[in-house]
Amino acid sequence: MPWWGVLLIGVGALIVGAVVGFFVSRKVFQNYLEKHPPVNEKMIRAMMQQMGRTPSEKQVRQIMASMQQNKQ
């Protein structure tokens, strides 16, 4: 087999691997987000109401801000 044939097979395998890797990682990420959805303001309000508190808008925004700071 000539050298260019080996090169074409290598490049083809690299492209196929990249495409397959993209779709596999996309599927894994979608499954992760389904199992662990990101926390939003509505969830924080529901959590505080379950604890017997009536949350103000300021409290909800403070919690969201503290969560954003801890993320970084």
Short mmCIF file of C-alpha atoms in Angstrom, two decimals, residues 14 16-17 19 21 23 25 35 38-39 41-42 48 52 54 58 60-62 68 70:
data_model
loop_
_atom_site.label_atom_id
_atom_site.label_comp_id
_atom_site.label_asym_id
_atom_site.label_seq_id
_atom_site.Cartn_x
_atom_site.Cartn_y
_atom_site.Cartn_z
CA LEU A 14 -9.41 10.61 12.76
CA VAL A 16 -14.74 9.31 12.06
CA GLY A 17 -13.41 9.27 15.64
CA VAL A 19 -17.64 12.68 14.78
CA GLY A 21 -16.81 11.32 19.98
CA PHE A 23 -22.20 12.56 19.39
CA SER A 25 -20.23 13.25 24.52
CA LYS A 35 -30.69 13.74 35.94
CA PRO A 38 -29.49 23.41 36.95
CA VAL A 39 -30.96 25.24 39.95
CA GLU A 41 -35.09 30.82 41.08
CA LYS A 42 -38.29 28.79 40.96
CA MET A 48 -37.78 27.84 50.97
CA GLY A 52 -41.91 27.09 55.99
CA THR A 54 -41.94 32.96 52.53
CA LYS A 58 -34.11 39.91 47.63
CA VAL A 60 -33.87 34.62 46.24
CA ARG A 61 -31.48 36.90 44.36
CA GLN A 62 -28.93 36.69 47.21
CA GLN A 68 -22.85 31.88 41.08
CA ASN A 70 -19.32 29.42 44.48
#
